[in-house]
């Protein structure tokens, strides 16, 4: 009986050790491998899942994003059947929305979008995609303030969140190493006004050539209206 109780006690101790070890593995992040110091994102092309909220309005869908540093982007929003419902083009503070099925476009500055528009958070896109300061300023797992912006780093040195003096903020989740660059699986943008945009990337491709025409809207044959008239999102 003594031997049996001792055996059971040993099994319990081993089980507790295994649980503790597994718990530790689940909470400790492993450093990314294959990173190239100083390499940044010049272009990005990826399928994306999108969700956006502003006030009582919300929308979600899938699409495709093409980005070229520092501030050019082209976002396609697709219907459940794969048709293009909307195309959004950005360059600095200029913004153009195209609705192909209606042959109409809306163009202007992002500040002209109605306050309730969930697309208004895209005015932060250049700031969102700006690379983290390098070399890392300060100890890992800490927050650092540079020129008014507060940067929050995790325990392996990845940027988790940054907050602008205005209150705008962005978080980065699920880093992976792509082309020697740490790239997040998910980006969540929250404007100081309360609008939120969540972008989940599916098989992103970094630093591949992008045709210049991909990033410029072709408005030939379309009716063009001020961006302030846009009400779709």
Short mmCIF file of C-alpha atoms in Angstrom, two decimals:
data_model
loop_
_atom_site.label_atom_id
_atom_site.label_comp_id
_atom_site.label_asym_id
_atom_site.label_seq_id
_atom_site.Cartn_x
_atom_site.Cartn_y
_atom_site.Cartn_z
CA UNK A 1 0.00 0.00 0.00
CA UNK A 2 2.86 2.36 0.89
CA UNK A 3 4.50 1.72 -2.49
CA UNK A 4 1.22 2.38 -4.33
CA UNK A 5 0.66 5.68 -2.49
CA UNK A 6 4.24 6.72 -3.20
CA UNK A 7 3.77 5.91 -6.89
CA UNK A 8 0.56 7.98 -7.01
CA UNK A 9 2.30 10.87 -5.27
CA UNK A 10 5.12 10.73 -7.81
CA UNK A 11 2.66 10.76 -10.71
CA UNK A 12 0.87 13.78 -9.20
CA UNK A 13 4.15 15.67 -8.81
CA UNK A 14 5.14 14.88 -12.40
CA UNK A 15 1.72 15.98 -13.64
CA UNK A 16 2.00 19.28 -11.77
CA UNK A 17 5.48 19.86 -13.20
CA UNK A 18 4.19 19.20 -16.74
CA UNK A 19 1.23 21.57 -16.29
CA UNK A 20 3.53 24.28 -14.94
CA UNK A 21 5.92 23.80 -17.85
CA UNK A 22 3.14 23.94 -20.43
CA UNK A 23 1.67 27.05 -18.80
CA UNK A 24 5.06 28.71 -18.94
CA UNK A 25 5.44 27.85 -22.62
CA UNK A 26 2.02 29.32 -23.39
CA UNK A 27 2.84 32.69 -21.84
CA UNK A 28 6.45 33.20 -22.97
CA UNK A 29 6.84 34.50 -26.51
CA UNK A 30 9.63 33.11 -28.64
CA UNK A 31 11.85 35.64 -30.47
CA UNK A 32 11.29 35.79 -34.22
CA UNK A 33 14.02 34.32 -36.41
CA UNK A 34 15.32 35.49 -39.77
CA UNK A 35 14.88 39.21 -39.09
CA UNK A 36 17.19 41.58 -40.98
CA UNK A 37 18.18 44.63 -38.89
CA UNK A 38 17.11 47.89 -40.48
CA UNK A 39 14.88 46.29 -43.13
CA UNK A 40 11.43 47.90 -43.35
CA UNK A 41 8.25 47.60 -45.39
CA UNK A 42 8.38 49.26 -48.81
CA UNK A 43 5.34 47.50 -50.28
CA UNK A 44 2.58 45.24 -48.99
CA UNK A 45 0.06 43.14 -50.90
CA UNK A 46 -2.43 40.96 -49.04
CA UNK A 47 -5.91 39.54 -48.84
CA UNK A 48 -7.57 41.01 -45.76
CA UNK A 49 -10.56 40.58 -43.48
CA UNK A 50 -12.03 43.93 -42.44
CA UNK A 51 -14.33 45.15 -39.74
CA UNK A 52 -15.17 48.75 -38.93
CA UNK A 53 -17.32 50.54 -36.39
CA UNK A 54 -18.22 54.17 -35.85
CA UNK A 55 -20.94 55.20 -33.43
CA UNK A 56 -23.87 52.83 -33.95
CA UNK A 57 -22.72 51.78 -37.42
CA UNK A 58 -20.63 48.71 -38.17
CA UNK A 59 -19.58 46.77 -41.25
CA UNK A 60 -17.40 43.78 -42.08
CA UNK A 61 -16.14 41.99 -45.13
CA UNK A 62 -13.16 40.74 -47.09
CA UNK A 63 -10.93 42.47 -49.56
CA UNK A 64 -7.44 43.07 -50.89
CA UNK A 65 -4.93 45.71 -49.85
CA UNK A 66 -1.98 47.11 -51.79
CA UNK A 67 0.30 49.54 -49.97
CA UNK A 68 3.44 51.42 -50.94
CA UNK A 69 5.42 53.35 -48.36
CA UNK A 70 5.02 55.91 -47.09
CA UNK A 71 1.39 56.79 -47.87
CA UNK A 72 -0.05 55.17 -51.02
CA UNK A 73 -2.70 52.46 -50.70
CA UNK A 74 -5.50 50.79 -52.66
CA UNK A 75 -8.15 48.82 -50.79
CA UNK A 76 -10.74 46.66 -52.54
CA UNK A 77 -13.82 45.61 -50.58
CA UNK A 78 -15.45 42.48 -51.98
CA UNK A 79 -18.99 41.10 -51.79
CA UNK A 80 -19.60 37.55 -50.46
CA UNK A 81 -19.65 36.47 -54.13
CA UNK A 82 -16.26 38.05 -54.93
CA UNK A 83 -17.44 41.13 -56.80
CA UNK A 84 -15.80 44.48 -56.09
CA UNK A 85 -18.22 46.56 -54.03
CA UNK A 86 -15.91 49.48 -53.30
CA UNK A 87 -12.40 50.64 -54.03
CA UNK A 88 -10.56 53.11 -51.79
CA UNK A 89 -7.42 54.95 -52.84
CA UNK A 90 -5.28 57.01 -50.49
CA UNK A 91 -2.29 59.31 -50.95
CA UNK A 92 -1.28 61.39 -47.94
CA UNK A 93 -4.54 63.13 -46.93
CA UNK A 94 -6.18 62.66 -50.35
CA UNK A 95 -8.85 59.97 -50.54
CA UNK A 96 -10.99 58.55 -53.34
CA UNK A 97 -13.84 56.03 -53.10
CA UNK A 98 -15.04 54.28 -56.23
CA UNK A 99 -18.26 52.23 -56.53
CA UNK A 100 -17.76 50.32 -59.82
CA UNK A 101 -21.30 48.96 -60.09
CA UNK A 102 -22.71 52.50 -60.12
CA UNK A 103 -19.86 54.13 -62.04
CA UNK A 104 -19.54 56.83 -59.39
CA UNK A 105 -16.59 58.12 -57.38
CA UNK A 106 -16.14 60.43 -54.41
CA UNK A 107 -12.87 62.30 -53.92
CA UNK A 108 -11.39 64.87 -51.57
CA UNK A 109 -9.48 64.96 -48.30
CA UNK A 110 -10.18 62.46 -45.53
CA UNK A 111 -11.21 65.28 -43.23
CA UNK A 112 -14.22 65.81 -45.53
CA UNK A 113 -15.68 62.41 -44.72
CA UNK A 114 -18.74 62.59 -42.46
CA UNK A 115 -17.84 62.13 -38.79
CA UNK A 116 -19.93 58.95 -38.60
CA UNK A 117 -18.00 57.29 -41.46
CA UNK A 118 -16.04 54.21 -40.36
CA UNK A 119 -13.52 54.96 -43.14
CA UNK A 120 -12.38 58.08 -41.31
CA UNK A 121 -9.89 55.98 -39.31
CA UNK A 122 -7.96 55.42 -42.56
CA UNK A 123 -6.58 58.95 -42.23
CA UNK A 124 -4.23 57.36 -39.67
CA UNK A 125 -2.90 54.78 -42.13
CA UNK A 126 0.46 56.44 -42.80
CA UNK A 127 1.07 56.74 -39.05
CA UNK A 128 -0.04 53.14 -38.51
CA UNK A 129 2.40 51.77 -41.11
CA UNK A 130 5.36 53.91 -40.04
CA UNK A 131 8.19 51.66 -38.78
CA UNK A 132 8.97 51.38 -35.09
CA UNK A 133 11.98 53.44 -33.94
CA UNK A 134 15.21 51.47 -34.31
CA UNK A 135 17.29 50.53 -32.48
CA UNK A 136 14.70 49.82 -29.81
CA UNK A 137 14.72 52.80 -27.43
CA UNK A 138 14.97 51.33 -23.96
CA UNK A 139 14.34 48.01 -22.18
CA UNK A 140 12.04 45.40 -23.67
CA UNK A 141 8.57 45.05 -22.23
CA UNK A 142 8.45 48.77 -21.52
CA UNK A 143 6.82 51.91 -22.84
CA UNK A 144 8.84 54.71 -24.39
CA UNK A 145 7.76 58.22 -25.39
CA UNK A 146 9.26 59.80 -28.50
CA UNK A 147 8.11 63.15 -29.88
CA UNK A 148 4.83 62.86 -27.97
CA UNK A 149 3.96 59.36 -29.21
CA UNK A 150 4.04 56.55 -26.64
CA UNK A 151 5.34 53.17 -27.84
CA UNK A 152 4.58 49.94 -25.93
CA UNK A 153 6.90 46.95 -26.53
CA UNK A 154 6.45 43.33 -25.52
CA UNK A 155 9.06 41.13 -23.85
CA UNK A 156 10.74 40.18 -27.15
CA UNK A 157 10.93 43.73 -28.48
CA UNK A 158 7.90 43.77 -30.80
CA UNK A 159 5.77 46.91 -30.90
CA UNK A 160 2.41 46.05 -29.31
CA UNK A 161 0.76 49.46 -29.34
CA UNK A 162 1.39 53.12 -29.94
CA UNK A 163 -0.65 56.10 -28.83
CA UNK A 164 -0.50 59.58 -30.39
CA UNK A 165 -0.84 62.80 -28.38
CA UNK A 166 -4.28 63.23 -29.97
CA UNK A 167 -5.47 59.95 -28.39
CA UNK A 168 -5.42 58.01 -31.66
CA UNK A 169 -3.95 54.55 -31.14
CA UNK A 170 -3.10 51.34 -32.94
CA UNK A 171 -2.29 47.83 -31.73
CA UNK A 172 -0.34 45.07 -33.49
CA UNK A 173 -0.90 41.36 -32.84
CA UNK A 174 0.48 38.00 -33.98
CA UNK A 175 3.88 38.92 -35.40
CA UNK A 176 5.60 36.76 -37.99
CA UNK A 177 8.87 37.14 -39.88
CA UNK A 178 8.31 38.04 -43.56
CA UNK A 179 11.17 38.99 -45.87
CA UNK A 180 13.26 39.69 -42.78
CA UNK A 181 10.66 42.11 -41.40
CA UNK A 182 8.46 41.55 -38.32
CA UNK A 183 4.88 41.86 -39.57
CA UNK A 184 1.64 41.55 -37.53
CA UNK A 185 -1.23 39.28 -38.45
CA UNK A 186 -3.74 41.81 -37.11
CA UNK A 187 -3.81 45.61 -36.87
CA UNK A 188 -6.49 47.43 -34.88
CA UNK A 189 -6.83 51.19 -35.39
CA UNK A 190 -8.83 53.31 -32.96
CA UNK A 191 -9.27 57.02 -33.61
CA UNK A 192 -9.66 59.55 -30.82
CA UNK A 193 -13.18 60.20 -32.15
CA UNK A 194 -14.16 56.58 -31.38
CA UNK A 195 -14.04 54.96 -34.83
CA UNK A 196 -12.36 51.56 -35.09
CA UNK A 197 -10.97 49.54 -37.99
CA UNK A 198 -9.64 45.99 -37.63
CA UNK A 199 -7.52 44.48 -40.42
CA UNK A 200 -6.53 40.80 -40.45
CA UNK A 201 -3.95 39.87 -43.10
CA UNK A 202 -4.05 36.57 -44.99
CA UNK A 203 -0.77 35.45 -46.60
CA UNK A 204 0.73 38.96 -46.91
CA UNK A 205 3.56 39.56 -49.38
CA UNK A 206 6.15 42.21 -48.53
CA UNK A 207 8.46 44.29 -50.69
CA UNK A 208 7.43 42.89 -54.07
CA UNK A 209 7.12 45.28 -57.04
CA UNK A 210 3.78 47.12 -57.39
CA UNK A 211 2.50 48.56 -60.65
CA UNK A 212 2.10 52.34 -60.32
CA UNK A 213 -1.33 52.17 -62.00
CA UNK A 214 -2.58 49.88 -59.20
CA UNK A 215 -2.34 52.75 -56.74
CA UNK A 216 -4.06 55.40 -58.87
CA UNK A 217 -7.84 55.51 -59.44
CA UNK A 218 -9.07 55.53 -63.05
CA UNK A 219 -12.07 57.85 -63.00
CA UNK A 220 -12.67 57.98 -66.74
CA UNK A 221 -16.37 57.65 -67.57
CA UNK A 222 -17.44 58.03 -63.93
CA UNK A 223 -19.56 60.63 -62.21
CA UNK A 224 -17.32 62.28 -59.59
CA UNK A 225 -18.70 63.88 -56.42
CA UNK A 226 -17.18 65.56 -53.33
CA UNK A 227 -16.06 63.15 -50.63
CA UNK A 228 -18.36 64.93 -48.17
CA UNK A 229 -21.31 63.38 -50.08
CA UNK A 230 -20.14 59.81 -49.45
CA UNK A 231 -22.50 57.89 -47.13
CA UNK A 232 -21.93 54.18 -47.86
CA UNK A 233 -19.70 53.33 -44.84
#
